[in-house]
CSV table of C-alpha atoms in Angstrom, one decimal:
chain,number,residue,atom,x,y,z
A,3,UNK,CA,18.4,-42.3,13.0
A,4,UNK,CA,16.1,-40.7,15.6
A,5,UNK,CA,17.0,-41.6,19.2
A,6,UNK,CA,14.1,-41.4,21.6
A,7,UNK,CA,15.3,-43.7,24.4
A,8,UNK,CA,17.0,-41.4,26.9
A,9,UNK,CA,15.2,-43.1,29.8
A,10,UNK,CA,17.4,-46.1,29.0
A,11,UNK,CA,20.6,-44.3,28.3
A,12,UNK,CA,21.8,-41.0,26.8
A,13,UNK,CA,23.0,-41.0,23.2
A,14,UNK,CA,25.1,-39.7,21.6
A,15,UNK,CA,27.7,-39.2,24.3
A,16,UNK,CA,29.5,-35.8,24.2
A,17,UNK,CA,32.9,-35.8,22.5
A,18,UNK,CA,34.4,-34.7,25.8
A,19,UNK,CA,33.3,-38.0,27.4
A,20,UNK,CA,34.8,-40.0,24.6
A,21,UNK,CA,38.1,-38.1,24.8
A,22,UNK,CA,38.2,-38.4,28.6
A,23,UNK,CA,37.8,-42.2,28.5
A,24,UNK,CA,40.4,-42.6,25.9
A,25,UNK,CA,42.9,-40.2,27.7
A,26,UNK,CA,42.3,-42.1,30.9
A,27,UNK,CA,43.2,-45.4,29.3
A,28,UNK,CA,46.4,-43.8,28.0
A,29,UNK,CA,47.5,-42.0,31.1
A,30,UNK,CA,46.2,-43.6,34.3
A,31,UNK,CA,47.3,-46.5,36.5
A,32,UNK,CA,45.5,-48.1,39.4
A,33,UNK,CA,44.2,-45.3,41.7
A,34,UNK,CA,45.5,-45.3,45.2
A,35,UNK,CA,47.7,-48.3,44.7
A,36,UNK,CA,51.0,-46.5,44.2
A,37,UNK,CA,53.0,-43.3,44.7
A,38,UNK,CA,54.0,-43.0,41.1
A,39,UNK,CA,52.4,-40.5,38.7
A,40,UNK,CA,50.0,-42.8,36.9
A,41,UNK,CA,48.4,-43.9,40.1
A,42,UNK,CA,48.3,-40.5,41.7
A,43,UNK,CA,46.7,-39.0,38.5
A,44,UNK,CA,44.0,-41.7,38.6
A,45,UNK,CA,43.3,-41.0,42.2
A,46,UNK,CA,43.0,-37.3,41.5
A,47,UNK,CA,40.4,-38.0,38.8
A,48,UNK,CA,38.3,-40.0,41.2
A,49,UNK,CA,38.3,-37.2,43.7
A,50,UNK,CA,37.4,-34.6,41.0
A,51,UNK,CA,34.5,-36.8,39.9
A,52,UNK,CA,33.3,-37.0,43.4
A,53,UNK,CA,33.4,-33.2,43.6
A,54,UNK,CA,31.5,-32.8,40.3
A,55,UNK,CA,28.8,-35.3,41.5
A,56,UNK,CA,28.5,-33.5,44.8
A,57,UNK,CA,28.1,-30.2,43.0
A,58,UNK,CA,25.4,-31.8,40.8
A,59,UNK,CA,23.3,-33.0,43.7
A,60,UNK,CA,24.3,-30.4,46.4
A,61,UNK,CA,26.0,-33.0,48.6
A,62,UNK,CA,27.8,-31.5,51.6
A,63,UNK,CA,30.9,-33.7,51.3
A,64,UNK,CA,32.4,-35.2,48.1
A,65,UNK,CA,34.0,-38.0,50.2
A,66,UNK,CA,30.5,-39.3,50.9
A,67,UNK,CA,30.0,-40.0,47.2
A,68,UNK,CA,30.7,-43.6,46.4
A,69,UNK,CA,31.2,-45.1,42.9
A,70,UNK,CA,29.2,-48.1,41.9
A,71,UNK,CA,28.8,-50.1,38.7
A,72,UNK,CA,25.3,-48.7,38.1
A,73,UNK,CA,22.2,-47.3,39.9
A,74,UNK,CA,21.1,-50.9,40.7
A,75,UNK,CA,24.2,-51.6,42.7
A,76,UNK,CA,23.9,-48.3,44.5
A,77,UNK,CA,20.3,-49.0,45.4
A,78,UNK,CA,21.2,-52.5,46.6
A,79,UNK,CA,23.9,-51.0,48.8
A,80,UNK,CA,21.5,-48.4,50.2
A,81,UNK,CA,18.8,-51.0,51.0
A,82,UNK,CA,21.4,-53.2,52.7
A,83,UNK,CA,21.8,-50.5,55.4
A,84,UNK,CA,18.2,-50.8,56.6
A,85,UNK,CA,17.0,-52.8,59.6
A,86,UNK,CA,13.3,-52.9,59.9
A,87,UNK,CA,10.3,-52.3,57.5
A,88,UNK,CA,10.8,-50.5,54.2
A,89,UNK,CA,8.0,-48.5,52.7
A,90,UNK,CA,8.3,-48.2,48.9
A,91,UNK,CA,5.9,-47.6,46.0
A,92,UNK,CA,4.3,-49.4,43.1
A,93,UNK,CA,6.0,-47.1,40.6
A,94,UNK,CA,9.5,-48.4,41.4
A,95,UNK,CA,12.0,-50.0,39.1
A,96,UNK,CA,13.0,-53.6,39.8
A,97,UNK,CA,16.3,-52.1,41.1
A,98,UNK,CA,14.3,-51.2,44.2
A,99,UNK,CA,11.6,-53.8,44.2
A,100,UNK,CA,13.7,-56.9,43.8
A,101,UNK,CA,16.2,-56.2,46.7
A,102,UNK,CA,13.3,-55.1,48.9
A,103,UNK,CA,11.3,-58.3,48.2
A,104,UNK,CA,14.5,-60.4,48.6
A,105,UNK,CA,15.1,-59.1,52.2
A,106,UNK,CA,11.4,-59.0,53.1
A,107,UNK,CA,9.7,-56.6,55.4
A,108,UNK,CA,8.5,-54.3,52.6
A,109,UNK,CA,5.2,-52.4,52.3
A,110,UNK,CA,4.3,-51.1,48.8
A,111,UNK,CA,2.2,-48.0,48.4
A,112,UNK,CA,-0.3,-48.5,45.5
A,113,UNK,CA,-0.6,-46.1,42.6
A,114,UNK,CA,-4.1,-46.4,41.1
A,115,UNK,CA,-3.9,-45.7,37.4
A,116,UNK,CA,-0.3,-44.7,37.9
A,117,UNK,CA,-1.1,-41.9,40.3
A,118,UNK,CA,1.2,-41.7,43.3
A,119,UNK,CA,0.8,-38.9,45.8
A,120,UNK,CA,3.3,-37.9,48.5
A,121,UNK,CA,0.4,-38.1,51.1
A,122,UNK,CA,-0.1,-41.8,50.2
A,123,UNK,CA,3.5,-42.6,50.9
A,124,UNK,CA,3.5,-40.7,54.1
A,125,UNK,CA,0.3,-42.4,55.3
A,126,UNK,CA,1.8,-45.8,54.7
A,127,UNK,CA,4.6,-45.2,57.3
A,128,UNK,CA,4.0,-47.2,60.5
A,129,UNK,CA,5.6,-47.7,63.8
A,130,UNK,CA,7.9,-50.4,62.4
A,131,UNK,CA,9.0,-48.4,59.4
A,132,UNK,CA,12.8,-47.8,59.3
A,133,UNK,CA,13.0,-46.3,55.8
A,134,UNK,CA,11.1,-45.0,52.9
A,135,UNK,CA,12.6,-45.5,49.4
A,136,UNK,CA,11.0,-44.0,46.3
A,137,UNK,CA,11.9,-42.9,42.8
A,138,UNK,CA,12.2,-39.2,42.0
A,139,UNK,CA,10.6,-39.9,38.6
A,140,UNK,CA,9.0,-43.0,37.1
A,141,UNK,CA,10.9,-44.6,34.3
A,142,UNK,CA,7.5,-45.7,32.8
A,143,UNK,CA,5.4,-42.5,32.9
A,144,UNK,CA,8.1,-39.9,33.4
A,145,UNK,CA,6.1,-38.4,36.3
A,146,UNK,CA,8.2,-36.4,38.8
A,147,UNK,CA,7.1,-37.0,42.4
A,148,UNK,CA,7.2,-34.7,45.4
A,149,UNK,CA,10.1,-36.3,47.2
A,150,UNK,CA,10.8,-33.2,49.2
A,151,UNK,CA,7.5,-33.5,51.0
A,152,UNK,CA,8.2,-37.2,51.8
A,153,UNK,CA,11.8,-36.5,52.8
A,154,UNK,CA,10.7,-33.7,55.2
A,155,UNK,CA,8.3,-36.2,56.9
A,156,UNK,CA,10.9,-38.9,57.2
A,157,UNK,CA,13.4,-36.5,58.7
A,158,UNK,CA,10.8,-35.4,61.3
A,159,UNK,CA,10.1,-39.0,62.1
A,160,UNK,CA,13.8,-39.9,62.4
A,161,UNK,CA,13.6,-42.6,59.7
A,162,UNK,CA,15.9,-42.9,56.6
A,163,UNK,CA,14.8,-41.6,53.2
A,164,UNK,CA,16.4,-43.1,50.1
A,165,UNK,CA,15.8,-41.6,46.7
A,166,UNK,CA,16.3,-43.3,43.3
A,167,UNK,CA,17.3,-40.5,41.0
A,168,UNK,CA,18.2,-42.7,38.0
A,169,UNK,CA,15.7,-40.9,35.9
A,170,UNK,CA,16.4,-37.4,37.1
A,171,UNK,CA,20.1,-36.8,37.9
A,172,UNK,CA,21.4,-34.5,35.2
A,173,UNK,CA,18.0,-33.7,33.6
A,174,UNK,CA,15.9,-32.5,36.6
A,175,UNK,CA,17.3,-30.4,39.5
A,176,UNK,CA,18.3,-32.8,42.3
A,177,UNK,CA,19.2,-31.4,45.7
A,178,UNK,CA,19.8,-33.9,48.5
A,179,UNK,CA,19.6,-31.1,51.1
A,180,UNK,CA,16.1,-30.0,50.0
A,181,UNK,CA,15.0,-33.6,49.6
A,182,UNK,CA,16.3,-34.5,53.1
A,183,UNK,CA,17.7,-37.5,51.3
A,184,UNK,CA,19.8,-39.8,53.6
A,185,UNK,CA,20.9,-41.8,50.6
A,186,UNK,CA,20.5,-41.1,46.9
A,187,UNK,CA,21.4,-43.3,43.9
A,188,UNK,CA,21.8,-42.6,40.2
A,189,UNK,CA,23.4,-44.1,37.1
A,190,UNK,CA,26.1,-42.4,35.2
A,191,UNK,CA,25.0,-43.4,31.7
A,192,UNK,CA,21.6,-41.6,31.7
A,193,UNK,CA,21.1,-38.0,32.5
A,194,UNK,CA,24.8,-37.3,33.2
A,195,UNK,CA,26.0,-38.6,29.8
A,196,UNK,CA,28.7,-40.9,31.2
A,197,UNK,CA,29.7,-44.4,30.1
A,198,UNK,CA,27.8,-47.5,31.1
A,199,UNK,CA,29.2,-49.3,34.1
A,200,UNK,CA,29.2,-46.1,36.2
A,201,UNK,CA,26.9,-45.1,39.1
A,202,UNK,CA,26.8,-43.0,42.2
A,203,UNK,CA,25.6,-43.6,45.8
A,204,UNK,CA,25.5,-40.6,48.0
A,205,UNK,CA,25.4,-41.4,51.8
A,206,UNK,CA,24.5,-38.5,54.0
A,207,UNK,CA,25.9,-37.6,57.4
A,208,UNK,CA,22.9,-39.1,59.3
A,209,UNK,CA,24.0,-42.6,58.2
A,210,UNK,CA,26.8,-43.1,60.7
A,211,UNK,CA,27.6,-46.8,60.4
A,212,UNK,CA,27.7,-48.2,56.9
A,213,UNK,CA,27.6,-52.0,56.2
A,214,UNK,CA,29.6,-52.5,53.0
A,215,UNK,CA,27.9,-54.4,50.3
A,216,UNK,CA,31.3,-55.7,49.1
A,217,UNK,CA,34.6,-56.1,50.9
A,218,UNK,CA,38.1,-56.2,49.5
A,219,UNK,CA,41.0,-54.1,48.5
A,220,UNK,CA,41.0,-50.4,49.0
A,221,UNK,CA,44.6,-49.4,48.9
A,222,UNK,CA,44.3,-48.2,52.5
A,223,UNK,CA,44.5,-49.8,55.9
A,224,UNK,CA,45.6,-53.0,54.2
A,225,UNK,CA,46.6,-54.8,57.4
A,226,UNK,CA,43.0,-54.7,58.7
A,227,UNK,CA,41.0,-57.8,58.0
A,228,UNK,CA,37.7,-55.9,57.9
A,229,UNK,CA,36.6,-53.3,55.4
A,230,UNK,CA,37.6,-49.8,56.5
A,231,UNK,CA,34.7,-47.8,57.9
A,232,UNK,CA,35.9,-44.5,56.6
A,233,UNK,CA,34.5,-42.8,53.5
A,234,UNK,CA,34.7,-43.4,50.7
A,235,UNK,CA,36.5,-46.8,51.3
A,236,UNK,CA,33.5,-48.3,53.1
A,237,UNK,CA,31.5,-47.9,49.9
A,238,UNK,CA,34.1,-49.1,47.4
A,239,UNK,CA,36.0,-52.4,47.3
A,240,UNK,CA,38.5,-53.4,44.6
A,241,UNK,CA,39.9,-51.4,41.7
A,242,UNK,CA,37.5,-48.7,40.6
A,243,UNK,CA,36.4,-48.2,36.9
A,244,UNK,CA,38.7,-45.1,36.7
A,245,UNK,CA,38.4,-45.0,32.9
A,246,UNK,CA,34.6,-44.9,33.0
A,247,UNK,CA,34.5,-42.6,36.1
A,248,UNK,CA,36.8,-40.1,34.3
A,249,UNK,CA,34.3,-40.2,31.4
A,250,UNK,CA,31.5,-39.6,34.0
A,251,UNK,CA,33.3,-36.5,35.3
A,252,UNK,CA,33.3,-35.1,31.7
A,253,UNK,CA,29.6,-36.0,31.4
A,254,UNK,CA,28.7,-34.2,34.6
A,255,UNK,CA,30.7,-31.2,33.7
A,256,UNK,CA,28.9,-31.1,30.3
A,257,UNK,CA,25.6,-31.1,32.2
A,258,UNK,CA,26.6,-28.5,34.7
A,259,UNK,CA,27.8,-26.2,31.9
A,260,UNK,CA,24.5,-26.6,30.0
A,261,UNK,CA,22.6,-26.1,33.2
A,262,UNK,CA,20.2,-28.7,34.6
A,263,UNK,CA,17.3,-26.2,34.7
A,264,UNK,CA,17.8,-25.6,31.0
A,265,UNK,CA,18.0,-29.3,30.2
A,266,UNK,CA,14.8,-29.9,32.2
A,267,UNK,CA,12.9,-27.2,30.5
A,268,UNK,CA,14.1,-28.5,27.1
A,269,UNK,CA,13.0,-32.0,27.8
A,270,UNK,CA,9.6,-31.0,29.2
A,271,UNK,CA,9.0,-28.8,26.1
A,272,UNK,CA,9.7,-31.7,23.8
A,273,UNK,CA,7.4,-34.0,25.8
A,274,UNK,CA,4.6,-31.4,25.6
A,275,UNK,CA,5.1,-31.1,21.9
A,276,UNK,CA,5.0,-34.8,21.4
A,277,UNK,CA,1.9,-35.1,23.5
A,278,UNK,CA,0.1,-32.4,21.6
A,279,UNK,CA,1.0,-33.9,18.2
A,280,UNK,CA,0.1,-37.5,19.2
A,281,UNK,CA,-3.2,-36.5,20.8
A,282,UNK,CA,-4.5,-35.8,17.3
A,283,UNK,CA,-4.0,-39.5,16.3
A,284,UNK,CA,-7.2,-41.6,16.6
A,285,UNK,CA,-6.9,-44.2,19.3
A,286,UNK,CA,-3.9,-42.7,21.0
A,287,UNK,CA,-3.7,-43.4,24.7
A,288,UNK,CA,-1.2,-41.2,26.7
A,289,UNK,CA,-0.6,-42.4,30.2
A,290,UNK,CA,-0.5,-39.8,33.0
A,291,UNK,CA,-0.9,-37.2,30.3
A,292,UNK,CA,-1.2,-34.0,32.5
A,293,UNK,CA,1.5,-34.8,35.1
A,294,UNK,CA,4.7,-32.9,35.8
A,295,UNK,CA,7.2,-35.0,33.9
A,296,UNK,CA,10.6,-35.6,32.5
A,297,UNK,CA,11.1,-36.0,28.8
A,298,UNK,CA,9.4,-39.5,29.0
A,299,UNK,CA,6.0,-40.2,27.5
A,300,UNK,CA,4.4,-43.6,27.4
A,301,UNK,CA,1.7,-44.3,24.7
A,302,UNK,CA,-0.4,-47.0,23.2
A,303,UNK,CA,-2.7,-47.0,20.2
A,304,UNK,CA,-6.0,-48.9,20.1
A,305,UNK,CA,-5.7,-52.2,18.2
A,306,UNK,CA,-1.9,-51.9,17.8
A,307,UNK,CA,0.6,-54.1,19.5
A,308,UNK,CA,3.2,-52.1,21.4
A,309,UNK,CA,6.0,-54.6,20.5
A,310,UNK,CA,5.0,-54.6,16.8
A,311,UNK,CA,4.9,-50.8,16.7
A,312,UNK,CA,8.3,-50.6,18.4
A,313,UNK,CA,9.8,-53.0,15.8
A,314,UNK,CA,8.2,-51.1,12.9
A,315,UNK,CA,9.6,-47.8,14.3
A,316,UNK,CA,13.1,-49.5,14.6
A,317,UNK,CA,12.9,-50.5,10.9
A,318,UNK,CA,12.4,-46.8,10.1
A,319,UNK,CA,15.3,-45.7,12.3
A,320,UNK,CA,13.4,-44.6,15.3
A,321,UNK,CA,14.8,-45.9,18.7
A,322,UNK,CA,12.1,-46.3,21.4
A,323,UNK,CA,11.4,-49.0,23.9
A,324,UNK,CA,8.3,-51.1,24.3
A,325,UNK,CA,7.4,-53.7,27.0
A,326,UNK,CA,7.5,-53.7,30.8
A,327,UNK,CA,10.5,-51.4,31.4
A,328,UNK,CA,11.6,-53.4,34.5
A,329,UNK,CA,8.7,-51.9,36.4
A,330,UNK,CA,6.0,-54.6,36.8
A,331,UNK,CA,3.9,-52.9,39.5
A,332,UNK,CA,3.9,-49.7,37.6
A,333,UNK,CA,2.3,-51.5,34.6
A,334,UNK,CA,-0.1,-53.3,36.9
A,335,UNK,CA,-1.1,-49.9,38.2
A,336,UNK,CA,-1.6,-48.5,34.7
A,337,UNK,CA,-3.5,-51.6,33.5
A,338,UNK,CA,-0.8,-52.4,30.9
A,339,UNK,CA,0.6,-55.6,32.3
A,340,UNK,CA,-0.5,-57.5,29.3
A,341,UNK,CA,0.2,-55.0,26.6
A,342,UNK,CA,3.1,-52.9,27.8
A,343,UNK,CA,3.5,-49.4,26.4
A,344,UNK,CA,5.7,-47.7,23.8
A,345,UNK,CA,8.0,-45.4,25.7
A,346,UNK,CA,9.3,-42.3,23.9
A,347,UNK,CA,11.9,-40.4,26.0
A,348,UNK,CA,13.6,-37.2,24.8
A,349,UNK,CA,16.8,-35.6,26.0
A,350,UNK,CA,19.2,-32.7,25.6
A,351,UNK,CA,20.4,-33.7,22.1
A,352,UNK,CA,16.8,-34.1,20.8
A,353,UNK,CA,15.4,-31.3,18.7
A,354,UNK,CA,11.9,-30.2,18.0
A,355,UNK,CA,12.5,-31.2,14.3
A,356,UNK,CA,13.4,-34.7,15.5
A,357,UNK,CA,10.2,-35.0,17.5
A,358,UNK,CA,8.0,-33.7,14.6
A,359,UNK,CA,9.7,-36.1,12.2
A,360,UNK,CA,9.2,-39.0,14.6
A,361,UNK,CA,5.5,-38.2,14.9
A,362,UNK,CA,5.2,-37.9,11.1
A,363,UNK,CA,6.7,-41.4,10.7
A,364,UNK,CA,4.5,-42.7,13.5
A,365,UNK,CA,1.4,-41.4,11.8
A,366,UNK,CA,2.5,-43.0,8.5
A,367,UNK,CA,3.0,-46.4,10.2
A,368,UNK,CA,-0.4,-46.2,12.0
A,369,UNK,CA,-2.1,-45.2,8.8
A,370,UNK,CA,-0.5,-48.2,7.0
A,371,UNK,CA,-1.7,-50.5,9.8
A,372,UNK,CA,-5.3,-49.0,10.0
């Protein structure tokens, strides 16, 4: 099997992640709900995971790291903090678009042919704008955007800046201080190699009063009938997924040991190799070919259905994703709303030999269909 779907989730998971999850289920109780060893051990693991996540994104305070079920939940929680207009972009995932449209008061920056510039986002900010929310990298094209420039502008204007780092945390350097990010969300199961059902929401110190998305038990201040307003309890209600979160800690430590810069260079080199090889195929269309990107490359081939090609590749043991990738406005921008694209996305456990073998099989299939 050749796994080229890292934009969806990382695979295979490191052995350390598997062991951490198993050990957690064998040794941990309910975190923060007791003074006995099993509960205290679980609570310690939560704190250590917060510290690891804070180190990954250069957050100033681990206690301002909240655990969520995924990046979608984290983004919903961040968006729930905003009163007033939100500026976002056409290259966003539905995890941003749907909660923004549900609340209303959203302005979307267009991205003609998939091109999105920081200047276009900045120019869309008006007098009523309360926040800008944008992705660090597109899950469709893999393009990495200049969020630092947008963040600096938002900080100068005194408006919130929210970053969706689902495609970059763990595989592209992420620094909330340099980005001037007031809130940042990412999933645990992608670039940080954690289990599914894990996510992170960072809330910076400029966000003073947080409205909790969920209310419930925290193991603290239990006589209060309102959710505590202290961190991290204000971000977390109910029993946390301590087994998955412990696995996430192992995944983040795996990434930190490998070095995010090394992972980024590796992924980008594989994407460049793939683009170079696929460019030699007649009828190949590579979207946003020359952009600065993650390990993600979207392609189509003249006269070939993206869905059919994806299925044919799957039959040959190649895992890719075709379709809309939960990003409808991005496809509208690229002109691929009707066709979708075939998305190849490479990661730290992908080798050059894997990419070359994948291209060889791709060429065989396209030759058979020609």
